[in-house]
Coordinates of C-alpha atoms and ligand atoms in Angstrom, one line a residue:
M27 CA 15.8 43.9 57.7
S28 CA 13.8 45.3 54.8
N29 CA 15.4 47.3 52.0
K30 CA 16.2 50.8 53.3
M31 CA 15.6 52.4 49.9
W32 CA 12.1 51.1 49.2
G33 CA 11.3 48.9 52.2
G34 CA 8.8 51.2 54.0
R35 CA 5.9 48.9 53.7
F36 CA 8.0 45.7 53.9
G37 CA 8.3 43.9 57.2
E38 CA 10.6 41.0 56.1
S39 CA 13.8 40.9 54.1
P40 CA 13.7 39.2 50.8
D41 CA 14.4 35.5 50.3
A42 CA 17.9 34.7 49.3
I43 CA 16.7 33.5 45.9
M44 CA 14.7 36.7 45.5
E45 CA 17.8 38.7 46.1
E46 CA 19.8 36.6 43.7
I47 CA 17.4 36.9 40.8
N48 CA 16.7 40.6 41.4
V49 CA 20.2 41.9 41.9
S50 CA 21.8 43.7 39.0
I51 CA 24.8 45.4 40.6
D52 CA 27.3 42.9 39.0
V53 CA 26.3 44.3 35.6
D54 CA 25.1 47.8 36.1
Q55 CA 28.1 48.9 38.2
H56 CA 29.6 49.5 34.8
L57 CA 27.2 52.4 34.4
Y58 CA 28.6 54.2 37.5
A59 CA 30.1 57.1 35.6
Q60 CA 26.9 57.7 33.6
D61 CA 24.8 57.2 36.7
I62 CA 26.7 59.8 38.6
A63 CA 26.8 62.3 35.7
A64 CA 23.0 62.0 35.4
S65 CA 22.5 62.5 39.1
K66 CA 24.8 65.6 39.1
A67 CA 22.8 67.1 36.2
H68 CA 19.5 66.3 38.0
A69 CA 20.6 67.8 41.4
S70 CA 21.8 71.0 39.7
M71 CA 18.6 71.3 37.8
L72 CA 16.5 70.7 41.0
A73 CA 18.4 73.6 42.7
A74 CA 18.1 75.9 39.6
Q75 CA 14.4 75.3 39.7
G76 CA 14.1 76.0 43.4
I77 CA 13.0 72.4 44.2
I78 CA 16.0 71.8 46.5
T79 CA 18.3 74.4 48.1
S80 CA 21.5 75.2 46.3
N81 CA 23.4 74.2 49.5
D82 CA 21.9 70.7 49.3
A83 CA 22.7 70.5 45.6
K84 CA 26.3 71.6 46.3
N85 CA 26.7 68.8 48.9
I86 CA 25.0 66.3 46.7
V87 CA 27.3 67.1 43.7
A88 CA 30.4 67.1 45.9
G89 CA 29.4 63.8 47.4
L90 CA 28.7 62.3 44.0
D91 CA 32.2 63.4 42.9
T92 CA 33.7 61.7 45.9
I93 CA 31.8 58.5 45.0
L94 CA 33.0 58.8 41.4
S95 CA 36.6 58.8 42.5
E96 CA 36.1 56.1 45.0
I97 CA 34.6 53.8 42.4
G98 CA 37.3 54.8 39.9
K99 CA 40.0 53.9 42.3
G100 CA 38.4 50.6 43.0
G101 CA 37.9 51.5 46.7
F102 CA 34.1 51.2 46.6
T103 CA 32.2 48.2 48.0
F104 CA 29.2 47.4 46.0
K105 CA 26.4 45.9 48.1
R106 CA 24.2 43.2 46.6
A107 CA 21.5 44.0 49.2
L108 CA 21.2 47.4 47.5
E109 CA 20.3 45.7 44.2
D110 CA 21.7 48.1 41.7
I111 CA 24.1 51.0 40.9
H112 CA 21.4 53.6 41.6
M113 CA 20.8 52.5 45.1
N114 CA 24.4 51.8 45.8
V115 CA 25.3 55.3 44.9
E116 CA 22.4 56.9 46.7
S117 CA 23.1 54.9 49.9
R118 CA 26.8 55.9 49.9
L119 CA 25.8 59.5 49.3
G120 CA 23.7 59.3 52.5
E121 CA 26.8 58.1 54.4
L122 CA 28.8 60.9 53.0
I123 CA 26.4 63.9 53.3
G124 CA 23.6 62.7 55.5
P125 CA 19.8 63.2 55.0
A126 CA 20.2 65.7 52.1
A127 CA 21.1 62.7 50.0
G128 CA 17.5 61.7 50.2
R129 CA 16.5 64.8 48.3
L130 CA 18.3 63.7 45.1
H131 CA 15.6 61.3 44.2
T132 CA 12.9 64.0 44.0
A133 CA 11.1 64.1 40.7
R134 CA 12.8 61.1 39.3
S135 CA 12.7 57.3 39.4
R136 CA 15.0 54.5 38.8
N137 CA 13.0 53.9 35.7
D138 CA 14.1 57.1 34.0
Q139 CA 17.4 56.9 35.7
V140 CA 18.4 53.6 34.2
A141 CA 17.1 54.5 30.8
T142 CA 19.2 57.7 30.9
D143 CA 22.3 55.9 32.2
F144 CA 22.1 53.2 29.6
R145 CA 21.6 55.7 26.8
L146 CA 24.7 57.5 27.9
Y147 CA 26.6 54.2 28.1
V148 CA 25.5 53.0 24.6
R149 CA 26.3 56.5 23.2
D150 CA 29.9 56.2 24.6
T151 CA 30.1 52.7 23.1
I152 CA 29.1 54.0 19.7
D153 CA 31.8 56.7 19.9
Q154 CA 34.4 54.2 20.9
T155 CA 33.3 51.8 18.1
D156 CA 33.4 54.6 15.6
R157 CA 37.0 55.4 16.5
A158 CA 38.0 51.7 16.4
L159 CA 36.4 51.3 12.9
A160 CA 38.2 54.4 11.7
S161 CA 41.5 52.8 12.7
F162 CA 40.5 49.6 11.0
Q163 CA 39.8 51.6 7.8
R164 CA 43.1 53.4 8.0
A165 CA 45.0 50.1 8.3
L166 CA 43.1 48.7 5.3
V167 CA 43.7 51.8 3.2
D168 CA 47.4 51.7 4.0
R169 CA 47.7 48.1 2.9
A170 CA 45.5 48.7 -0.2
L171 CA 47.8 51.5 -1.4
E172 CA 50.8 49.2 -0.8
H173 CA 49.1 46.4 -2.8
A174 CA 47.3 48.4 -5.5
D175 CA 49.2 46.4 -8.1
T176 CA 49.3 43.0 -6.4
V177 CA 47.2 40.7 -8.6
M178 CA 45.2 38.0 -6.9
P179 CA 42.4 35.6 -7.9
G180 CA 38.9 37.0 -7.5
F181 CA 36.4 34.3 -6.6
T182 CA 32.7 33.7 -7.0
H183 CA 31.4 30.4 -5.6
L184 CA 34.9 30.2 -4.2
Q185 CA 35.9 29.3 -7.7
T186 CA 38.6 31.3 -9.5
A187 CA 36.5 33.9 -11.4
Q188 CA 38.6 36.9 -12.6
P189 CA 41.8 38.4 -11.5
V190 CA 41.5 41.3 -9.1
T191 CA 44.0 43.4 -7.1
F192 CA 44.6 42.7 -3.5
G193 CA 44.3 46.4 -2.8
H194 CA 40.8 46.4 -4.4
H195 CA 39.8 43.5 -2.2
L196 CA 40.9 45.3 0.9
L197 CA 39.1 48.5 -0.1
A198 CA 35.9 46.5 -0.3
Y199 CA 36.1 46.2 3.5
V200 CA 36.8 49.9 3.8
E201 CA 33.4 50.5 2.2
M202 CA 31.7 48.0 4.4
A203 CA 33.2 49.6 7.5
A204 CA 32.1 53.0 6.3
R205 CA 28.5 51.8 6.1
D206 CA 28.8 50.2 9.5
R207 CA 30.0 53.5 10.9
G208 CA 27.0 55.1 9.2
R209 CA 24.6 52.7 10.9
F210 CA 26.1 53.5 14.3
Q211 CA 25.8 57.2 13.6
D212 CA 22.2 56.8 12.6
A213 CA 21.5 54.9 15.8
R214 CA 23.3 57.6 17.8
K215 CA 21.1 60.3 16.3
R216 CA 17.9 58.6 17.4
L217 CA 19.3 57.6 20.7
N218 CA 20.4 61.0 21.7
E219 CA 17.3 62.2 23.5
S220 CA 17.0 62.3 27.3
P221 CA 14.5 60.2 29.3
L222 CA 15.5 61.9 32.5
G223 CA 12.4 63.6 34.1
A224 CA 10.0 61.0 32.8
A225 CA 10.1 59.7 36.4
A226 CA 8.4 56.4 37.0
L227 CA 6.2 56.6 33.9
A228 CA 3.9 59.6 34.1
G229 CA 6.2 62.6 34.5
T230 CA 6.2 64.6 37.7
S231 CA 4.3 67.3 39.5
F232 CA 7.5 69.2 40.3
P233 CA 8.5 72.1 38.1
I234 CA 11.5 70.4 36.6
N235 CA 13.4 71.6 33.6
R236 CA 14.0 68.6 31.3
N237 CA 15.7 70.8 28.7
A238 CA 18.4 71.7 31.2
T239 CA 19.2 68.1 32.2
A240 CA 19.1 67.0 28.5
A241 CA 21.6 69.8 27.6
A242 CA 23.9 69.1 30.6
L243 CA 24.2 65.4 29.5
G244 CA 24.8 66.2 25.8
F245 CA 21.4 65.1 24.6
D246 CA 19.8 66.9 21.8
R247 CA 16.4 67.3 23.6
P248 CA 14.2 65.5 26.2
M249 CA 12.1 62.6 25.0
A250 CA 8.6 63.8 24.4
N251 CA 6.6 61.0 25.9
S252 CA 7.3 59.8 29.5
L253 CA 5.8 56.4 28.9
D254 CA 8.0 55.9 25.8
A255 CA 11.0 57.3 27.7
V256 CA 11.0 54.6 30.4
S257 CA 9.7 51.8 28.2
D258 CA 11.7 51.4 25.1
R259 CA 15.1 49.8 24.5
D260 CA 15.1 50.3 20.7
F261 CA 18.3 52.3 21.1
V262 CA 20.0 49.2 22.4
L263 CA 18.4 47.0 19.7
E264 CA 19.4 49.4 17.0
T265 CA 23.0 49.6 18.2
L266 CA 23.2 45.9 18.5
S267 CA 21.9 45.5 15.0
A268 CA 24.6 47.8 13.8
A269 CA 27.1 45.8 15.9
A270 CA 25.8 42.5 14.5
I271 CA 26.1 43.7 10.9
T272 CA 29.6 44.9 11.6
A273 CA 30.5 41.6 13.2
V274 CA 29.2 39.8 10.2
H275 CA 31.5 41.8 7.9
L276 CA 34.5 41.2 10.2
S277 CA 33.6 37.5 10.3
R278 CA 33.5 37.2 6.5
F279 CA 37.0 38.9 6.4
A280 CA 38.2 36.6 9.1
E281 CA 37.0 33.6 7.2
E282 CA 38.9 34.8 4.1
I283 CA 42.0 35.1 6.2
V284 CA 41.5 31.5 7.4
I285 CA 41.1 30.4 3.8
W286 CA 44.0 32.4 2.4
T287 CA 46.4 31.2 5.1
S288 CA 45.6 27.6 4.7
P289 CA 48.6 25.7 3.2
L290 CA 46.2 24.4 0.6
V291 CA 45.7 27.9 -0.6
G292 CA 48.8 29.8 0.6
L293 CA 47.9 33.3 -0.7
V294 CA 48.7 35.1 2.6
K295 CA 50.9 34.6 5.6
L296 CA 50.3 35.9 9.1
S297 CA 53.3 36.3 11.4
D298 CA 54.0 34.8 14.8
K299 CA 52.1 37.8 16.2
F300 CA 48.7 36.7 15.0
T301 CA 49.0 32.9 14.9
T302 CA 49.4 30.1 17.4
G303 CA 51.2 26.8 17.4
S304 CA 49.8 23.3 18.1
S305 CA 50.7 21.4 21.2
I306 CA 51.2 18.2 19.2
M307 CA 51.9 19.2 15.6
P308 CA 55.1 21.2 15.5
Q309 CA 54.6 22.4 11.9
K310 CA 51.2 24.1 12.6
R311 CA 50.6 27.8 12.5
N312 CA 46.9 28.4 13.3
P313 CA 45.0 31.6 12.5
D314 CA 43.3 31.6 15.9
A315 CA 42.7 35.3 16.1
A316 CA 40.8 35.2 12.8
E317 CA 38.8 32.1 13.9
L318 CA 37.9 33.8 17.2
V319 CA 36.8 37.0 15.4
R320 CA 34.5 34.7 13.3
A321 CA 33.2 33.0 16.4
K322 CA 32.7 36.2 18.5
T323 CA 30.1 37.2 15.9
G324 CA 27.9 34.6 17.5
R325 CA 27.8 36.6 20.8
V326 CA 26.8 39.8 19.0
I327 CA 24.1 38.3 17.0
G328 CA 23.0 36.3 20.1
A329 CA 22.7 39.5 22.2
L330 CA 20.5 41.1 19.6
N331 CA 18.3 38.1 19.4
A332 CA 18.1 37.8 23.1
L333 CA 17.0 41.4 23.6
L334 CA 14.5 41.3 20.8
I335 CA 13.0 38.3 22.6
V336 CA 13.0 40.0 26.0
M337 CA 11.2 43.0 24.6
K338 CA 8.6 41.5 22.2
G339 CA 5.9 40.7 24.8
L340 CA 6.3 43.7 27.1
P341 CA 3.4 46.1 27.7
L342 CA 4.2 49.7 28.6
A343 CA 5.7 51.0 30.7
Y344 CA 8.8 49.8 32.6
Q345 CA 9.0 46.0 33.3
K346 CA 11.7 44.3 35.3
D347 CA 12.4 42.1 32.3
M348 CA 14.2 45.2 30.9
Q349 CA 17.0 44.8 33.5
E350 CA 18.1 41.9 31.2
D351 CA 19.0 44.5 28.5
K352 CA 22.5 45.2 29.8
A353 CA 24.6 42.0 30.3
G354 CA 24.2 40.7 26.8
A355 CA 24.7 44.1 25.2
M356 CA 27.8 44.9 27.2
E357 CA 29.2 41.5 26.4
A358 CA 28.4 42.0 22.7
F359 CA 30.0 45.4 22.6
A360 CA 33.2 44.1 24.3
A361 CA 33.3 41.2 21.8
L362 CA 32.9 43.6 18.9
S363 CA 35.6 45.9 20.2
L364 CA 38.0 43.1 20.5
A365 CA 37.1 41.8 17.1
V366 CA 37.7 45.1 15.4
R367 CA 41.1 45.5 17.1
A368 CA 42.1 42.0 16.2
M369 CA 41.2 42.5 12.6
T370 CA 43.1 45.8 12.5
G371 CA 46.1 44.0 13.9
M372 CA 45.8 41.2 11.3
V373 CA 45.4 43.7 8.4
L374 CA 48.7 45.4 9.4
D375 CA 50.4 42.0 9.9
L376 CA 49.3 40.0 6.9
E377 CA 51.7 39.4 4.0
P378 CA 50.4 38.4 0.7
D379 CA 52.5 36.0 -1.4
A380 CA 52.4 38.1 -4.5
A381 CA 54.1 35.5 -6.8
R382 CA 51.7 32.7 -5.7
M383 CA 48.7 35.1 -6.0
K384 CA 49.7 35.9 -9.5
V385 CA 49.9 32.3 -10.6
A386 CA 46.7 31.5 -8.8
A387 CA 45.0 34.5 -10.5
G388 CA 45.6 32.9 -13.9
E389 CA 44.5 29.5 -13.0
G390 CA 41.1 28.2 -13.9
Y391 CA 41.0 30.2 -17.2
A392 CA 40.4 33.3 -15.2
T393 CA 41.0 35.6 -18.2
A394 CA 38.4 33.9 -20.4
T395 CA 36.1 36.9 -20.0
D396 CA 38.9 39.1 -21.3
L397 CA 39.1 37.1 -24.4
A398 CA 35.3 37.2 -24.9
D399 CA 35.4 41.0 -24.4
W400 CA 38.2 41.2 -27.0
L401 CA 36.0 39.4 -29.5
V402 CA 33.2 41.8 -28.8
R403 CA 35.4 44.9 -28.9
T404 CA 37.6 44.0 -31.9
L405 CA 35.4 41.7 -34.0
K406 CA 32.1 43.4 -33.0
M407 CA 30.8 40.0 -32.1
P408 CA 27.6 39.9 -30.0
F409 CA 28.6 39.0 -26.4
R410 CA 26.6 35.8 -26.4
E411 CA 28.4 34.6 -29.4
A412 CA 31.8 35.7 -28.0
H413 CA 31.0 33.8 -24.8
H414 CA 30.3 30.7 -26.9
V415 CA 33.5 31.0 -29.0
T416 CA 35.6 31.6 -25.8
G417 CA 34.0 28.5 -24.2
R418 CA 35.2 26.4 -27.1
I419 CA 38.7 27.8 -26.8
V420 CA 38.6 27.1 -23.0
A421 CA 37.5 23.5 -23.8
K422 CA 40.4 23.1 -26.2
A423 CA 42.8 24.5 -23.6
A424 CA 41.5 22.1 -21.0
E425 CA 41.8 19.2 -23.5
D426 CA 45.4 20.0 -24.1
N427 CA 46.0 20.8 -20.5
L428 CA 47.2 24.3 -21.2
P429 CA 46.5 27.7 -19.5
L430 CA 44.6 30.0 -21.8
H431 CA 47.6 32.2 -22.7
K432 CA 49.5 29.1 -23.8
V433 CA 47.0 27.9 -26.4
P434 CA 48.7 28.3 -29.8
L435 CA 47.2 31.1 -32.0
A436 CA 46.6 28.5 -34.8
A437 CA 44.4 26.4 -32.4
M438 CA 42.4 29.5 -31.6
Q439 CA 42.1 30.4 -35.2
A440 CA 40.7 27.0 -36.0
I441 CA 37.8 27.9 -33.8
E442 CA 37.5 31.6 -34.8
P443 CA 39.7 32.5 -37.8
R444 CA 39.5 36.3 -37.2
I445 CA 41.5 36.0 -33.9
T446 CA 44.9 37.7 -34.1
S447 CA 48.0 37.7 -31.9
E448 CA 46.7 40.9 -30.4
A449 CA 44.1 38.8 -28.6
L450 CA 46.8 36.9 -26.7
E451 CA 47.9 40.1 -25.1
V452 CA 44.7 40.5 -23.1
L453 CA 45.1 37.0 -21.6
S454 CA 47.7 37.9 -19.0
V455 CA 46.3 38.6 -15.5
Q456 CA 48.2 41.9 -15.5
A457 CA 46.5 43.1 -18.7
S458 CA 43.2 41.8 -17.3
V459 CA 43.3 43.9 -14.1
E460 CA 44.7 46.9 -15.9
S461 CA 41.8 46.9 -18.3
R462 CA 39.1 47.0 -15.5
T463 CA 39.0 50.8 -15.3
S464 CA 35.3 51.2 -15.0
Y465 CA 34.3 53.2 -11.9
G466 CA 34.7 51.0 -8.9
G467 CA 36.6 48.4 -11.0
T468 CA 39.8 46.7 -9.9
A469 CA 42.4 48.5 -12.1
P470 CA 45.5 49.5 -10.1
D471 CA 45.0 53.1 -11.0
N472 CA 41.5 53.0 -9.7
V473 CA 42.6 51.4 -6.5
R474 CA 45.3 54.0 -6.0
E475 CA 42.9 56.8 -6.6
Q476 CA 40.3 55.4 -4.2
A477 CA 42.8 54.6 -1.5
K478 CA 44.1 58.2 -1.7
G479 CA 40.5 59.5 -1.6
W480 CA 39.9 57.4 1.6
F481 CA 43.1 58.7 3.1
K482 CA 41.9 62.3 2.7
R483 CA 38.4 61.5 4.0
L484 CA 39.8 59.8 7.1
E485 CA 42.4 62.5 7.7
K486 CA 39.7 65.2 7.4
E487 CA 37.5 63.3 9.9
E488 CA 40.3 63.0 12.3
G489 CA 41.0 66.7 12.0
A490 CA 37.4 67.5 12.7
A491 CA 37.2 65.2 15.7
Ligands
LIG513 N1 18.1 47.7 37.9 C1 17.0 48.1 37.2 C2 17.2 47.9 35.7 O1 18.3 47.7 35.3 C3 16.8 49.6 37.5 C4 15.4 50.0 37.4 C5 14.6 49.5 38.5 N2 13.3 50.0 38.5 C6 12.3 49.4 39.2 N3 11.1 49.9 39.1 N4 12.5 48.3 39.9 O2 16.3 47.9 35.0

């Protein structure tokens, strides 16, 4: 039997392999809510324009609502022979309301239909991601305020560089998440135009009202070019790029958690809630969740890559290649959603070892810059010279196997006679972080102020939502 949706000119049914490669229902059934919403908007518009009768439209809309609840309750059997969600829904509509179902497809095509459905789906995903990232930010801000005074080593090249506060470190990720959210919002703005009514590729001869369907589906306006409307998947690419960048941020944070919780480093502990044991080594506490966040980034970047490759050689307008836009993207969005939630959980769970952090912050002559700055400030030395003098003091400390603040004043004065005991005061890690009061710097007061500012911003957003 040929396909009853498009099989008019076909005498034979498709080969089993043809059906297998062509079928997309396993993936696009996840678009059912969007597909039905778009069909309802289309049917109502057709009636309002006098293209179908209002009685037919009423039956179509009621039938679509029945299908929505059937699928929602899991009581719908998707048929592979019907290829995709569009034809599964339309075929069921025929069973429910009879021949009037066949009028729904007037002045549209699966090409504008799928473009519309997927835009709606990606828009929903963006909104969910935004909410998840806001919760991630709230968790970070919470912990940042709690640890505004907790001193930890700051690293460059993964070498102890200068003391920072743990709160400051956490707020760095709040900033990243804010830009991530901004990228999703930018993508949403450009995405939010309706392809519906572009039909197969050329528009339609029926007097449709594309503004009406666009408005009914929450789009800002209809897309202006029918060829473009059915052809481009840049909205998926853009959202996947935002997702990939977000995933990279989360992955870097996850990597830090892996490093911090290593017994070799021991700056942070995760509880039983976010670690696993080893089946052979009883002492182990593995940061699996962090590792998996790091790994899931691969799926997101992979999906972006895959779709870029699918799209790069396609002429206008719709090509079946584009059916491959959904599986990877959906998988990537699910991976990102899980990664954001897992990171939020870990942020709330992690416990820094403040004592160990403080000791580690002072290791490796981490306050050497503070001494150089003191020489500049107090002795009016040019920074280059101060750097050199401090370098000699660090060398002396290393030779005597002493931390910087334990080098006797006399030994320092042998290198630079004008150094006074006042200089020793800047060498503690506490004094070091407290002195970093420049805008955006790590001083505890700065961190508190920034964290409070973020609280207000996030609260206001929530109130507005
Ligand atoms: N399943 C298709 C997709 O996801 C729907 C569009 C089919 N259009 C067509 N002309 N065969 O892309």
